[in-house]
Amino acid sequence: MSTSERMRNYRGPVLLSHGFRAFFLISALWAALAMAIWVAMLAGAEILPLAFDPFSWHAHEFLYGYLGGVIAGFLLTAVPNWTGRLPVMGAPLAGLVGLWLLGRAAVGVSALLDWRVVLLADLACGLMLLAFLAREILHGRNWRNLPVLALLGLFAAGNALFHVEAARGDAAFEGMGMRLGLAAGLMLIALIGGRIIPSFTRNWLAARGAQQLPAPFGRGDGLVLGLTGVTLAGFVALPDGRAMPWLMLACGAAHLWRLARWQGARTGAEPLLWVLHLAYGFLALGFWAEAAAGLGLMAAAPARHVWLAGAIGLMTLAVMSRASLGHSGRALHAGRGTTALYLALTASVVLRLLAGVLPAQVWLLHLSGTLWVLAFGGFALLYLPVLARPRVAKKPVSGARRTA
């Protein structure tokens, strides 16, 4: 049975008809809820029986909880398109969602469980996703995406190491497990973002008769990815090495050069596009922020949030909204609601940086968290009709603007 035939014959819940539907919805809800819990923790509330220290829980549930869910939704949607094989849907997809929820619950009550039980529960969804991706790449002979498989493996390894470090009583939010997972996530943005951003931009500009189009992937892009791999490897293994600030500076400049070739300045009329360029810009600026922190010019926490909240947060929000619209048959246009989500999250990132520069102004931190909750909670509310209803037959622009 072909992919299209299987989709037509599916009669189960719409949310389980494609990976992006369930995973994008629950990931966005978790991003909002976990941030609300974190803000309450900052105010002194003890909400969850955690074995992790609060900072490690906050970092883990964004990186391995939220981002892990978004990666699952993205890959379960993209891989059938890459390989031409059948999608995961129905009961198997429900099982994966259940494993992800099991991980969130186990970490949330980790003080009541043996740490090895928590580790296995939290790794279950990621390992199943890793097995799925390996199977699809091997059967589909889709060798081009072997780097994605390797990065997903590193992401799972980082999660396991995070649990080990937390069990030892280490500050896991500063440990190698955190850095390894973050490096894998950033490399995925550099790799996959480097494919989709110029491609989507090229298609949009060409449809409007533009003469200047994004530069195609070339040797320079390959060198940037190589430099990124070396820099992130150093970030994981030798974060305090003397050469690291200079590698970070060079890598940030290389990514800004790459971004400048994609004609992002010409996409101002379409928020679905300019937000991708802005998110990639945060990836580049994150390298510079890490360099500044390494040279003692700014605190480490706000510097790290350029990557975490800026590059990962904004890129995933951008990808979730675009994929939800496109794969549900709706017009690829961001209406006022979606644009407001992008602006709220961007403001949250800026305020988080200001809170690091002005630590006495605690209200900046709380306002940043509130805008984060509004951005991801708003996505869940605004896109619930898109994700929970069947694919539409046509792509009416007016309808897209009303719903998104």
Coordinates of C-alpha atoms in Angstrom, one line a residue:
M1 CA 0.0 0.0 0.0
S2 CA 1.4 3.4 -1.0
T3 CA 1.7 6.3 1.5
S4 CA -1.2 8.1 -0.1
E5 CA -3.4 5.0 -0.1
R6 CA -2.7 4.4 3.5
M7 CA -3.5 7.9 4.4
R8 CA -6.8 7.8 2.5
N9 CA -7.7 4.5 4.2
Y10 CA -6.9 5.7 7.7
R11 CA -10.1 5.9 9.9
G12 CA -8.6 6.6 13.3
P13 CA -8.2 9.9 15.3
V14 CA -6.9 12.7 13.2
L15 CA -4.3 13.5 15.8
L16 CA -2.8 10.1 15.2
S17 CA -2.8 10.3 11.4
H18 CA 0.6 11.9 11.1
G19 CA 3.5 12.4 13.5
F20 CA 3.5 16.2 13.4
R21 CA -0.1 16.4 14.7
A22 CA 0.2 14.8 18.1
F23 CA 3.8 15.6 18.8
F24 CA 3.7 19.3 17.9
L25 CA 0.6 19.8 20.0
I26 CA 1.9 18.1 23.1
S27 CA 5.3 19.5 22.8
A28 CA 4.0 23.1 22.6
L29 CA 1.7 22.4 25.6
W30 CA 4.6 21.1 27.5
A31 CA 6.8 24.0 26.6
A32 CA 4.2 26.4 28.1
L33 CA 3.4 24.2 31.1
A34 CA 7.0 23.5 32.0
M35 CA 7.9 27.2 31.8
A36 CA 4.9 28.1 34.1
I37 CA 6.2 25.5 36.6
W38 CA 9.7 26.9 36.3
V39 CA 8.5 30.4 37.0
A40 CA 6.6 29.1 40.1
M41 CA 9.8 27.3 41.2
L42 CA 11.7 30.6 40.9
A43 CA 9.2 32.1 43.3
G44 CA 9.9 29.4 45.8
A45 CA 7.1 26.9 45.1
E46 CA 7.9 23.2 45.4
I47 CA 5.6 21.6 42.9
L48 CA 7.2 18.4 41.8
P49 CA 9.0 15.6 43.7
L50 CA 12.2 16.0 41.7
A51 CA 15.5 14.1 42.1
F52 CA 17.1 16.7 39.8
D53 CA 18.0 20.1 41.1
P54 CA 15.5 22.7 39.7
F55 CA 17.9 24.2 37.2
S56 CA 18.7 20.7 35.8
W57 CA 15.0 19.9 35.5
H58 CA 14.3 23.1 33.7
A59 CA 17.2 22.5 31.2
H60 CA 16.4 18.8 30.7
E61 CA 12.7 19.3 30.1
F62 CA 13.4 22.0 27.5
L63 CA 16.1 20.2 25.7
Y64 CA 15.3 16.5 26.0
G65 CA 11.6 16.9 26.7
Y66 CA 10.3 19.7 24.5
L67 CA 12.9 19.5 21.7
G68 CA 12.8 15.7 21.8
G69 CA 9.1 15.8 21.1
V70 CA 9.5 18.3 18.3
I71 CA 12.2 16.2 16.7
A72 CA 9.9 13.2 16.9
G73 CA 7.1 15.0 15.2
F74 CA 9.4 16.4 12.5
L75 CA 11.1 13.2 11.6
L76 CA 8.0 11.1 11.7
T77 CA 6.6 13.5 9.1
A78 CA 9.7 14.1 7.0
V79 CA 11.2 10.6 6.8
P80 CA 8.3 9.1 4.7
N81 CA 8.8 12.0 2.3
W82 CA 12.6 11.4 2.2
T83 CA 12.3 7.6 1.7
G84 CA 8.9 7.1 0.0
R85 CA 7.9 4.6 2.7
L86 CA 4.8 4.3 4.9
P87 CA 4.3 6.7 7.7
V88 CA 3.9 5.8 11.4
M89 CA 0.2 6.3 12.3
G90 CA -2.6 5.0 14.5
A91 CA -1.7 2.7 17.4
P92 CA 2.1 2.7 16.8
L93 CA 2.1 6.5 16.8
A94 CA 0.0 6.5 20.0
G95 CA 2.6 4.2 21.5
L96 CA 5.4 6.7 20.7
V97 CA 3.4 9.5 22.2
G98 CA 2.7 7.5 25.3
L99 CA 6.4 6.8 25.7
W100 CA 7.2 10.5 25.4
L101 CA 4.5 11.2 28.1
L102 CA 5.9 8.5 30.3
G103 CA 9.3 10.1 30.1
R104 CA 7.9 13.5 31.2
A105 CA 6.0 11.9 34.1
A106 CA 9.0 9.8 35.2
V107 CA 11.3 12.8 35.3
G108 CA 8.6 14.9 37.1
V109 CA 8.3 12.4 40.0
S110 CA 12.0 11.2 39.8
A111 CA 12.5 11.6 43.6
L112 CA 10.0 8.7 44.1
L113 CA 11.8 6.3 41.6
D114 CA 15.1 4.7 41.2
W115 CA 17.2 6.8 38.8
R116 CA 17.7 3.9 36.4
V117 CA 14.0 3.5 36.1
V118 CA 13.7 7.2 35.3
L119 CA 16.5 7.0 32.7
L120 CA 14.9 4.0 30.9
A121 CA 11.5 5.6 30.9
D122 CA 12.9 8.9 29.5
L123 CA 15.0 7.2 26.9
A124 CA 12.3 4.9 25.6
C125 CA 10.7 7.3 23.0
G126 CA 14.1 8.5 21.7
L127 CA 15.4 5.0 21.3
M128 CA 12.3 3.9 19.4
L129 CA 12.6 6.9 17.2
L130 CA 16.2 6.1 16.6
A131 CA 15.3 2.5 15.6
F132 CA 12.6 3.8 13.3
L133 CA 14.9 6.3 11.5
A134 CA 17.6 3.6 11.1
R135 CA 15.1 1.2 9.6
E136 CA 13.7 3.7 7.2
I137 CA 17.2 4.9 6.0
L138 CA 18.4 1.4 5.5
H139 CA 15.3 0.1 3.7
G140 CA 14.9 3.3 1.7
R141 CA 18.7 3.5 1.0
N142 CA 18.5 7.1 1.9
W143 CA 22.2 7.5 2.7
R144 CA 22.0 11.3 2.5
N145 CA 20.3 11.4 5.9
L146 CA 22.8 9.2 7.7
P147 CA 24.2 12.4 9.5
V148 CA 20.6 13.0 10.9
L149 CA 20.7 9.4 12.3
A150 CA 24.1 10.0 13.8
L151 CA 23.0 13.3 15.4
L152 CA 19.8 11.6 16.8
G153 CA 22.1 8.9 18.3
L154 CA 24.2 11.6 20.0
F155 CA 21.1 13.3 21.3
A156 CA 20.0 10.1 23.0
A157 CA 23.5 9.5 24.3
G158 CA 23.5 13.0 25.8
N159 CA 20.2 12.4 27.5
A160 CA 21.5 9.2 29.1
L161 CA 24.7 11.0 30.3
F162 CA 22.5 13.8 31.7
H163 CA 20.7 11.3 33.9
V164 CA 24.0 9.7 35.0
E165 CA 25.4 13.1 36.0
A166 CA 22.2 14.1 37.9
A167 CA 22.3 10.8 39.7
R168 CA 25.9 11.5 40.8
G169 CA 24.7 14.8 42.3
D170 CA 26.4 16.9 39.7
A171 CA 25.0 20.1 38.3
A172 CA 23.7 18.3 35.2
F173 CA 22.5 21.6 33.6
E174 CA 26.2 22.5 33.2
G175 CA 27.5 19.0 32.4
M176 CA 28.6 17.2 29.3
G177 CA 25.2 15.5 28.9
M178 CA 23.6 18.9 28.5
R179 CA 26.3 20.1 26.1
L180 CA 26.1 17.0 24.0
G181 CA 22.4 17.2 23.5
L182 CA 22.6 20.9 22.8
A183 CA 25.4 20.4 20.3
A184 CA 23.3 17.7 18.5
G185 CA 20.3 20.0 18.3
L186 CA 22.3 22.9 17.0
M187 CA 24.0 20.7 14.4
L188 CA 20.5 19.6 13.2
I189 CA 19.5 23.2 12.8
A190 CA 22.7 23.9 10.8
L191 CA 22.2 20.8 8.6
I192 CA 18.4 20.7 8.1
G193 CA 17.9 24.5 8.4
G194 CA 20.6 24.8 5.7
R195 CA 18.4 22.7 3.4
I196 CA 14.9 24.1 4.1
I197 CA 15.5 27.8 4.6
P198 CA 17.1 28.6 1.2
S199 CA 14.8 26.1 -0.5
F200 CA 11.6 27.6 0.9
T201 CA 12.9 31.1 0.3
R202 CA 13.9 30.3 -3.3
N203 CA 10.5 28.9 -4.1
W204 CA 8.7 31.9 -2.6
L205 CA 10.9 34.5 -4.4
A206 CA 10.8 32.6 -7.7
A207 CA 7.0 32.6 -7.6
R208 CA 7.2 36.4 -7.3
G209 CA 9.6 36.8 -10.2
A210 CA 12.6 37.8 -8.1
Q211 CA 15.9 37.9 -9.9
Q212 CA 18.1 37.5 -6.8
L213 CA 17.6 34.0 -5.3
P214 CA 19.3 32.2 -2.4
A215 CA 22.7 30.7 -3.3
P216 CA 22.7 26.9 -3.8
F217 CA 24.5 24.6 -1.4
G218 CA 28.2 24.8 -2.3
R219 CA 31.7 24.1 -1.0
G220 CA 31.5 27.0 1.3
D221 CA 28.4 25.6 3.0
G222 CA 30.2 22.3 3.5
L223 CA 33.2 24.1 5.1
V224 CA 30.8 25.9 7.4
L225 CA 29.2 22.6 8.5
G226 CA 32.7 21.2 9.0
L227 CA 33.8 24.1 11.1
T228 CA 30.5 23.8 13.1
G229 CA 31.2 20.2 13.8
V230 CA 34.7 20.9 15.1
T231 CA 33.5 23.9 17.2
L232 CA 30.6 22.0 18.8
A233 CA 32.9 19.0 19.4
G234 CA 35.2 21.3 21.3
F235 CA 32.2 22.8 23.1
V236 CA 31.2 19.3 24.3
A237 CA 34.7 18.0 25.2
L238 CA 36.7 21.1 26.1
P239 CA 34.4 23.9 26.8
D240 CA 37.0 25.9 28.8
G241 CA 39.8 25.4 26.2
R242 CA 41.8 28.5 25.3
A243 CA 40.9 28.2 21.6
M244 CA 37.2 27.9 22.1
P245 CA 36.2 31.6 22.2
W246 CA 38.1 32.1 18.9
L247 CA 36.5 29.1 17.3
M248 CA 33.1 30.3 18.4
L249 CA 33.8 33.7 16.9
A250 CA 34.9 32.2 13.6
C251 CA 31.9 29.8 13.5
G252 CA 29.4 32.6 14.2
A253 CA 30.9 34.7 11.4
A254 CA 30.7 31.7 9.1
H255 CA 27.0 31.2 9.8
L256 CA 26.2 34.8 9.3
W257 CA 28.0 34.7 5.9
R258 CA 25.9 31.6 5.1
L259 CA 22.7 33.3 6.2
A260 CA 23.5 36.5 4.2
R261 CA 23.5 34.4 1.0
W262 CA 19.9 33.2 1.5
Q263 CA 18.2 36.6 0.6
G264 CA 16.4 36.8 4.0
A265 CA 16.0 40.6 3.7
R266 CA 13.6 40.0 0.8
T267 CA 11.2 37.9 2.8
G268 CA 9.7 40.6 5.0
A269 CA 6.2 40.2 3.5
E270 CA 5.9 36.6 4.7
P271 CA 6.5 35.9 8.4
L272 CA 6.7 32.1 7.8
L273 CA 10.0 32.8 6.0
W274 CA 11.6 35.7 7.8
V275 CA 11.2 33.9 11.1
L276 CA 13.3 31.0 9.8
H277 CA 16.0 33.5 8.8
L278 CA 15.8 35.2 12.2
A279 CA 16.0 31.8 14.1
Y280 CA 19.1 30.9 12.1
G281 CA 20.5 34.3 12.9
F282 CA 20.2 33.4 16.6
L283 CA 22.2 30.2 15.9
A284 CA 25.0 32.4 14.5
L285 CA 24.7 35.0 17.4
G286 CA 24.7 32.2 19.9
F287 CA 28.3 31.3 18.9
W288 CA 29.3 34.9 19.5
A289 CA 27.5 35.0 22.8
E290 CA 29.3 31.8 23.9
A291 CA 32.6 33.5 22.8
A292 CA 31.8 36.5 24.9
A293 CA 31.0 34.3 27.9
G294 CA 34.3 32.5 27.4
L295 CA 36.2 35.8 27.4
G296 CA 34.4 36.9 30.5
L297 CA 32.4 39.6 28.8
M298 CA 29.0 38.3 29.8
A299 CA 27.4 35.7 32.1
A300 CA 27.2 32.2 30.9
A301 CA 23.4 31.7 31.4
P302 CA 22.1 34.5 29.2
A303 CA 24.7 33.6 26.6
R304 CA 23.5 30.0 26.5
H305 CA 19.8 31.2 26.1
V306 CA 20.7 32.7 22.7
W307 CA 21.0 29.2 21.5
L308 CA 18.3 27.5 23.7
A309 CA 15.5 30.1 23.5
G310 CA 16.5 31.9 20.4
A311 CA 17.9 29.4 17.9
I312 CA 16.1 26.2 19.1
G313 CA 12.9 27.9 20.5
L314 CA 12.2 30.1 17.6
M315 CA 13.3 27.6 14.9
T316 CA 11.1 24.9 16.3
L317 CA 8.1 27.3 16.6
A318 CA 8.7 28.3 13.0
V319 CA 9.0 24.8 11.7
M320 CA 6.0 23.6 13.7
S321 CA 3.7 26.3 12.3
R322 CA 4.9 25.9 8.7
A323 CA 4.7 22.1 8.7
S324 CA 1.3 22.2 10.4
L325 CA -0.1 24.5 7.7
G326 CA 1.6 22.8 4.8
H327 CA 0.9 19.1 5.7
S328 CA -2.7 19.9 6.6
G329 CA -3.4 21.4 3.2
R330 CA -3.6 25.0 4.2
A331 CA -2.0 28.0 2.6
L332 CA 1.6 28.6 3.6
H333 CA 0.9 32.1 5.0
A334 CA 1.3 33.3 8.6
G335 CA -1.7 35.4 9.6
R336 CA -1.7 37.9 12.5
G337 CA -2.1 35.2 15.1
T338 CA 1.0 33.3 14.0
T339 CA 3.0 36.5 13.5
A340 CA 2.1 37.5 17.1
L341 CA 3.5 34.2 18.4
Y342 CA 6.8 34.8 16.6
L343 CA 7.0 38.3 18.0
A344 CA 6.2 37.2 21.5
L345 CA 8.9 34.5 21.5
T346 CA 11.5 36.9 20.0
A347 CA 10.6 39.5 22.8
S348 CA 11.0 36.7 25.3
V349 CA 14.5 35.9 24.1
V350 CA 15.5 39.6 24.2
L351 CA 14.1 40.0 27.7
R352 CA 16.0 36.9 28.9
L353 CA 19.2 38.4 27.7
L354 CA 18.4 41.7 29.4
A355 CA 17.6 39.8 32.6
G356 CA 21.1 38.4 32.5
V357 CA 22.7 41.8 32.0
L358 CA 20.5 43.3 34.8
P359 CA 20.1 40.5 37.3
A360 CA 18.5 42.8 39.9
Q361 CA 15.5 43.4 37.6
V362 CA 13.8 40.1 38.3
W363 CA 10.6 41.3 36.6
L364 CA 12.5 40.9 33.3
L365 CA 12.9 37.2 33.9
H366 CA 9.3 36.8 34.8
L367 CA 8.1 38.8 31.8
S368 CA 10.3 36.7 29.5
G369 CA 8.8 33.5 31.0
T370 CA 5.3 34.9 30.5
L371 CA 5.9 35.7 26.9
W372 CA 7.3 32.2 26.4
V373 CA 4.1 30.7 27.8
L374 CA 2.0 32.9 25.6
A375 CA 4.0 32.0 22.5
F376 CA 3.8 28.2 23.0
G377 CA 0.4 28.1 24.7
G378 CA -0.9 30.4 21.9
F379 CA 0.5 27.9 19.3
A380 CA -1.4 25.1 21.0
L381 CA -4.7 27.0 21.0
L382 CA -4.3 28.6 17.6
Y383 CA -3.2 25.4 15.8
L384 CA -5.5 22.9 17.6
P385 CA -8.1 23.2 14.8
V386 CA -5.3 22.7 12.2
L387 CA -3.8 19.7 14.0
A388 CA -7.0 18.0 15.1
R389 CA -9.1 18.4 11.9
P390 CA -8.7 16.5 8.6
R391 CA -6.5 17.8 5.8
V392 CA -8.4 20.4 3.8
A393 CA -9.0 19.8 0.1
K394 CA -7.8 23.2 -1.0
K395 CA -5.5 25.9 0.4
P396 CA -7.7 29.0 0.8
V397 CA -5.6 32.0 1.8
S398 CA -8.5 33.6 3.7
G399 CA -9.1 30.5 5.7
A400 CA -5.5 30.2 6.6
R401 CA -5.5 33.7 7.8
R402 CA -8.5 33.1 10.1
T403 CA -7.0 30.0 11.7
A404 CA -3.4 30.9 11.9

